[in-house]
Amino acid sequence: MQDIVVDPVAHNRAAWDKYVQDGNEWSRPVSTERVERARRGDWSIVLIGYEPVDRSWLPTDLTDKDVLCLASGGGQQGPILAAAGARVTVFDNSPRQLGQDQMVAARDGLELRTVLGDMRDLSTFGDAAFDVVFHPVSNLFVPDLAPVWRECFRVLRPGGTLLAGFLNPDVYLFDHEALDERGELTVVHQLPYSDLAHYSAEERATKFGADAALEYSHTLTAQIGGQLAAGFALTGFTEAPHQSNASASYMSHYFATLAVKPG
């Protein structure tokens, strides 16, 4: 069912720019109050769903730690980590998502760098540039994961950590409309799933909207095995239900891993 060739980077950049304009929940900047609390040491961020990250997954003291928030624009995690003392770089494919981080930094007097790009290509950064890579649920927007994990490994310092959140691939088995509109888990798709492979452009426009971001399922072999193949050692794993849809009663919608680059 593949239609004309679509550039997922360009398409999803435009999609997320529009999501910001429309007020998507992952594009709503944190408040000044939360930034001020983070400056006092009272903070939390999310990696999967609405679940706060286990603080033991991050350095005890973030002061002067170099943190890359990968595909993590939107003015949420990056500003909180910067307020907590880290030297933060937010890397994202959407200029408007990065604009949310820039707005919070200007509003609240934070030092925070933003960089536009594809999460599979971090060539703008040198080797061993970061102590932490924080990568919330976003790799569903790229068709291949191996470059993401290789680049994360390269830009981390020995002993550095990768915190990655991602979707349970089984969620792509279900019919999107039945799940969102009627709360029904109706199996219709074979895995691996891709919006491009499973629907024509006309069908995508009808089901999701012509401007919707393209999504791809990824196997656990690609997610977890891919990190191991890149050289990481996995030291933590957790899961969480979706924050709102019907799948929450039956399955974990999100997974998260903590991985270390051996020193």
Short mmCIF file of C-alpha atoms in Angstrom, two decimals:
data_model
loop_
_atom_site.label_atom_id
_atom_site.label_comp_id
_atom_site.label_asym_id
_atom_site.label_seq_id
_atom_site.Cartn_x
_atom_site.Cartn_y
_atom_site.Cartn_z
CA MET A 1 0.00 0.00 0.00
CA GLN A 2 3.06 2.23 -0.19
CA ASP A 3 2.26 5.52 -1.94
CA ILE A 4 4.57 8.28 -3.13
CA VAL A 5 7.89 8.60 -1.36
CA VAL A 6 7.53 10.68 1.80
CA ASP A 7 10.44 12.20 3.71
CA PRO A 8 9.57 11.37 7.35
CA VAL A 9 11.87 14.08 8.72
CA ALA A 10 10.30 16.88 6.69
CA HIS A 11 6.77 15.54 7.14
CA ASN A 12 7.06 15.10 10.90
CA ARG A 13 8.78 18.45 11.32
CA ALA A 14 5.75 20.14 9.77
CA ALA A 15 3.39 17.92 11.78
CA TRP A 16 4.97 18.79 15.11
CA ASP A 17 5.14 22.47 14.26
CA LYS A 18 1.37 22.30 13.79
CA TYR A 19 0.90 20.30 17.01
CA VAL A 20 2.60 23.12 18.89
CA GLN A 21 0.31 25.63 17.25
CA ASP A 22 -2.70 23.48 18.20
CA GLY A 23 -1.63 23.14 21.85
CA ASN A 24 -0.58 19.48 21.97
CA GLU A 25 -0.03 18.42 25.59
CA TRP A 26 3.63 17.57 24.92
CA SER A 27 4.16 21.11 23.65
CA ARG A 28 2.89 23.01 26.68
CA PRO A 29 5.80 24.68 28.51
CA VAL A 30 6.34 24.26 32.22
CA SER A 31 5.34 27.10 34.50
CA THR A 32 7.67 29.59 36.16
CA GLU A 33 6.55 28.09 39.49
CA ARG A 34 7.85 24.65 38.49
CA VAL A 35 11.12 26.16 37.31
CA GLU A 36 11.56 27.95 40.62
CA ARG A 37 10.83 24.75 42.55
CA ALA A 38 13.43 22.94 40.44
CA ARG A 39 15.99 25.59 41.35
CA ARG A 40 15.31 24.71 45.01
CA GLY A 41 15.79 20.98 44.31
CA ASP A 42 12.10 20.05 44.15
CA TRP A 43 11.56 18.65 40.66
CA SER A 44 10.43 15.72 38.56
CA ILE A 45 10.26 14.95 34.85
CA VAL A 46 8.53 12.28 32.81
CA LEU A 47 10.03 9.74 30.45
CA ILE A 48 6.97 7.55 29.77
CA GLY A 49 3.36 8.67 30.09
CA TYR A 50 2.76 10.66 33.25
CA GLU A 51 5.12 8.56 35.39
CA PRO A 52 7.86 10.63 37.10
CA VAL A 53 11.36 9.34 36.37
CA ASP A 54 12.97 7.40 39.21
CA ARG A 55 15.49 9.92 40.52
CA SER A 56 18.02 7.12 41.01
CA TRP A 57 18.20 6.92 37.19
CA LEU A 58 19.78 10.38 37.09
CA PRO A 59 22.93 11.75 38.75
CA THR A 60 22.39 12.67 42.39
CA ASP A 61 23.76 16.13 41.64
CA LEU A 62 23.13 17.56 38.18
CA THR A 63 25.36 20.57 38.71
CA ASP A 64 27.66 20.96 35.70
CA LYS A 65 26.45 17.72 34.13
CA ASP A 66 26.07 17.90 30.35
CA VAL A 67 22.61 16.61 29.44
CA LEU A 68 21.24 16.05 25.95
CA CYS A 69 17.44 16.07 25.80
CA LEU A 70 17.05 14.07 22.59
CA ALA A 71 13.88 14.58 20.54
CA SER A 72 12.61 16.24 23.70
CA GLY A 73 11.48 19.72 22.72
CA GLY A 74 8.34 21.35 24.01
CA GLY A 75 9.58 23.39 26.96
CA GLN A 76 9.10 20.62 29.51
CA GLN A 77 12.01 18.38 30.53
CA GLY A 78 14.89 20.56 29.31
CA PRO A 79 14.04 23.67 31.36
CA ILE A 80 13.48 21.62 34.52
CA LEU A 81 16.87 19.92 34.17
CA ALA A 82 18.53 23.26 33.48
CA ALA A 83 16.91 24.78 36.57
CA ALA A 84 18.17 21.79 38.56
CA GLY A 85 21.74 22.70 37.59
CA ALA A 86 22.52 20.75 34.42
CA ARG A 87 24.06 22.18 31.25
CA VAL A 88 21.23 21.29 28.90
CA THR A 89 21.07 20.92 25.14
CA VAL A 90 17.62 20.26 23.68
CA PHE A 91 17.71 18.55 20.28
CA ASP A 92 14.49 18.24 18.29
CA ASN A 93 13.16 17.99 14.75
CA SER A 94 10.58 20.78 15.21
CA PRO A 95 11.54 24.46 15.28
CA ARG A 96 8.33 25.28 17.14
CA GLN A 97 9.01 22.63 19.77
CA LEU A 98 12.45 24.13 20.31
CA GLY A 99 10.82 27.54 20.41
CA GLN A 100 8.93 26.45 23.53
CA ASP A 101 12.22 25.68 25.28
CA GLN A 102 13.68 28.98 24.11
CA MET A 103 10.64 30.82 25.46
CA VAL A 104 10.94 29.25 28.92
CA ALA A 105 14.68 29.90 29.02
CA ALA A 106 14.17 33.58 28.19
CA ARG A 107 11.21 33.93 30.56
CA ASP A 108 12.92 32.34 33.54
CA GLY A 109 16.57 33.22 32.96
CA LEU A 110 17.82 29.73 32.17
CA GLU A 111 20.93 28.78 30.23
CA LEU A 112 19.76 26.26 27.67
CA ARG A 113 20.94 25.45 24.15
CA THR A 114 18.60 24.28 21.37
CA VAL A 115 19.62 22.40 18.21
CA LEU A 116 17.41 21.46 15.26
CA GLY A 117 17.86 18.07 13.62
CA ASP A 118 17.02 14.42 13.03
CA MET A 119 17.57 12.20 16.08
CA ARG A 120 19.43 9.70 13.88
CA ASP A 121 22.17 12.22 13.07
CA LEU A 122 23.96 13.88 15.99
CA SER A 123 27.03 14.81 13.96
CA THR A 124 26.79 18.38 15.21
CA PHE A 125 28.13 17.03 18.53
CA GLY A 126 31.59 15.65 19.15
CA ASP A 127 32.38 12.28 20.67
CA ALA A 128 31.90 11.95 24.44
CA ALA A 129 30.13 15.32 24.75
CA PHE A 130 27.45 14.41 27.31
CA ASP A 131 27.02 12.75 30.68
CA VAL A 132 23.33 11.95 30.17
CA VAL A 133 21.06 11.46 27.16
CA PHE A 134 17.38 11.85 28.07
CA HIS A 135 15.23 10.43 25.27
CA PRO A 136 11.48 10.38 26.02
CA VAL A 137 8.92 8.59 23.86
CA SER A 138 9.68 9.88 20.35
CA ASN A 139 11.48 7.25 18.31
CA LEU A 140 8.11 6.11 16.93
CA PHE A 141 8.57 9.03 14.50
CA VAL A 142 11.60 7.55 12.72
CA PRO A 143 11.65 4.39 10.59
CA ASP A 144 14.97 2.99 11.83
CA LEU A 145 16.48 2.90 15.31
CA ALA A 146 20.03 1.58 14.92
CA PRO A 147 21.43 5.04 14.03
CA VAL A 148 19.75 6.55 17.08
CA TRP A 149 21.41 4.12 19.48
CA ARG A 150 24.80 4.34 17.74
CA GLU A 151 24.75 8.12 17.96
CA CYS A 152 23.66 8.10 21.60
CA PHE A 153 26.54 5.77 22.42
CA ARG A 154 29.02 7.95 20.54
CA VAL A 155 28.07 11.26 22.16
CA LEU A 156 28.03 9.86 25.71
CA ARG A 157 31.11 9.88 27.89
CA PRO A 158 32.31 6.57 29.37
CA GLY A 159 30.09 5.88 32.35
CA GLY A 160 27.38 8.11 30.90
CA THR A 161 23.74 7.08 30.92
CA LEU A 162 20.93 6.86 28.38
CA LEU A 163 17.35 7.10 29.62
CA ALA A 164 15.02 6.01 26.81
CA GLY A 165 11.23 5.78 26.68
CA PHE A 166 9.35 4.02 23.89
CA LEU A 167 6.04 2.44 22.94
CA ASN A 168 5.12 -1.18 23.48
CA PRO A 169 4.94 -2.28 19.82
CA ASP A 170 1.80 -4.30 20.53
CA VAL A 171 -0.24 -1.10 20.73
CA TYR A 172 0.00 -0.90 16.94
CA LEU A 173 -2.03 -4.09 16.57
CA PHE A 174 -5.21 -2.16 17.28
CA ASP A 175 -7.51 -0.09 15.12
CA HIS A 176 -6.80 3.56 15.93
CA GLU A 177 -10.38 4.82 15.57
CA ALA A 178 -11.95 1.98 17.55
CA LEU A 179 -9.51 2.55 20.40
CA ASP A 180 -9.74 6.34 20.56
CA GLU A 181 -13.42 6.79 19.79
CA ARG A 182 -15.07 3.72 21.32
CA GLY A 183 -12.50 2.31 23.73
CA GLU A 184 -12.35 -0.97 21.80
CA LEU A 185 -9.18 -3.01 21.34
CA THR A 186 -9.80 -4.36 17.84
CA VAL A 187 -6.84 -6.16 16.29
CA VAL A 188 -6.43 -5.17 12.63
CA HIS A 189 -2.72 -4.74 11.89
CA GLN A 190 0.20 -7.08 11.43
CA LEU A 191 3.50 -5.99 12.92
CA PRO A 192 5.79 -4.27 12.22
CA TYR A 193 3.48 -1.35 11.59
CA SER A 194 4.03 1.83 9.57
CA ASP A 195 1.52 4.52 8.67
CA LEU A 196 3.08 4.59 5.20
CA ALA A 197 2.94 0.85 4.67
CA HIS A 198 -0.53 0.23 6.10
CA TYR A 199 -2.47 3.16 4.64
CA SER A 200 -2.53 5.22 1.47
CA ALA A 201 -2.21 9.00 1.70
CA GLU A 202 -5.99 9.30 1.32
CA GLU A 203 -6.64 6.77 4.08
CA ARG A 204 -4.16 8.50 6.40
CA ALA A 205 -5.86 11.83 5.81
CA THR A 206 -9.25 10.31 6.64
CA LYS A 207 -8.13 8.37 9.72
CA PHE A 208 -5.55 10.68 11.29
CA GLY A 209 -5.72 13.97 9.39
CA ALA A 210 -3.54 14.99 6.46
CA ASP A 211 -1.11 16.81 8.74
CA ALA A 212 -0.64 14.03 11.30
CA ALA A 213 2.86 12.82 12.11
CA LEU A 214 3.96 9.52 10.59
CA GLU A 215 4.45 6.70 13.09
CA TYR A 216 6.37 3.42 13.00
CA SER A 217 6.30 0.47 15.35
CA HIS A 218 9.64 -0.99 16.43
CA THR A 219 10.30 -4.46 17.77
CA LEU A 220 11.78 -4.97 21.21
CA THR A 221 14.77 -6.40 19.39
CA ALA A 222 15.25 -3.03 17.72
CA GLN A 223 14.59 -1.10 20.93
CA ILE A 224 16.43 -3.15 23.56
CA GLY A 225 18.60 -5.33 21.38
CA GLY A 226 19.58 -2.25 19.41
CA GLN A 227 20.93 -0.57 22.53
CA LEU A 228 22.91 -3.68 23.41
CA ALA A 229 24.27 -3.92 19.86
CA ALA A 230 25.41 -0.29 20.08
CA GLY A 231 27.51 -1.18 23.13
CA PHE A 232 25.28 -0.22 26.04
CA ALA A 233 24.79 -2.22 29.22
CA LEU A 234 21.16 -2.14 30.40
CA THR A 235 20.85 -1.48 34.12
CA GLY A 236 17.20 -0.53 34.52
CA PHE A 237 13.77 -1.24 33.05
CA THR A 238 10.25 -0.08 33.85
CA GLU A 239 6.84 0.17 32.22
CA ALA A 240 3.67 2.24 32.49
CA PRO A 241 0.08 2.24 31.21
CA HIS A 242 -1.18 4.89 28.83
CA GLN A 243 -2.35 7.96 30.70
CA SER A 244 -5.81 8.03 29.12
CA ASN A 245 -6.84 5.46 26.51
CA ALA A 246 -8.56 2.08 26.88
CA SER A 247 -5.37 0.05 26.58
CA ALA A 248 -4.45 1.05 30.15
CA SER A 249 -6.77 -1.59 31.60
CA TYR A 250 -5.10 -4.40 29.70
CA MET A 251 -1.43 -3.72 28.99
CA SER A 252 1.59 -1.55 29.51
CA HIS A 253 1.61 1.06 26.77
CA TYR A 254 5.12 2.37 27.49
CA PHE A 255 8.51 0.90 28.32
CA ALA A 256 11.63 2.66 29.56
CA THR A 257 15.25 1.58 29.82
CA LEU A 258 18.29 2.86 31.68
CA ALA A 259 21.53 2.05 29.88
CA VAL A 260 25.17 2.79 30.66
CA LYS A 261 28.09 3.31 28.32
CA PRO A 262 30.81 1.17 29.87
CA GLY A 263 33.70 3.17 31.29
#
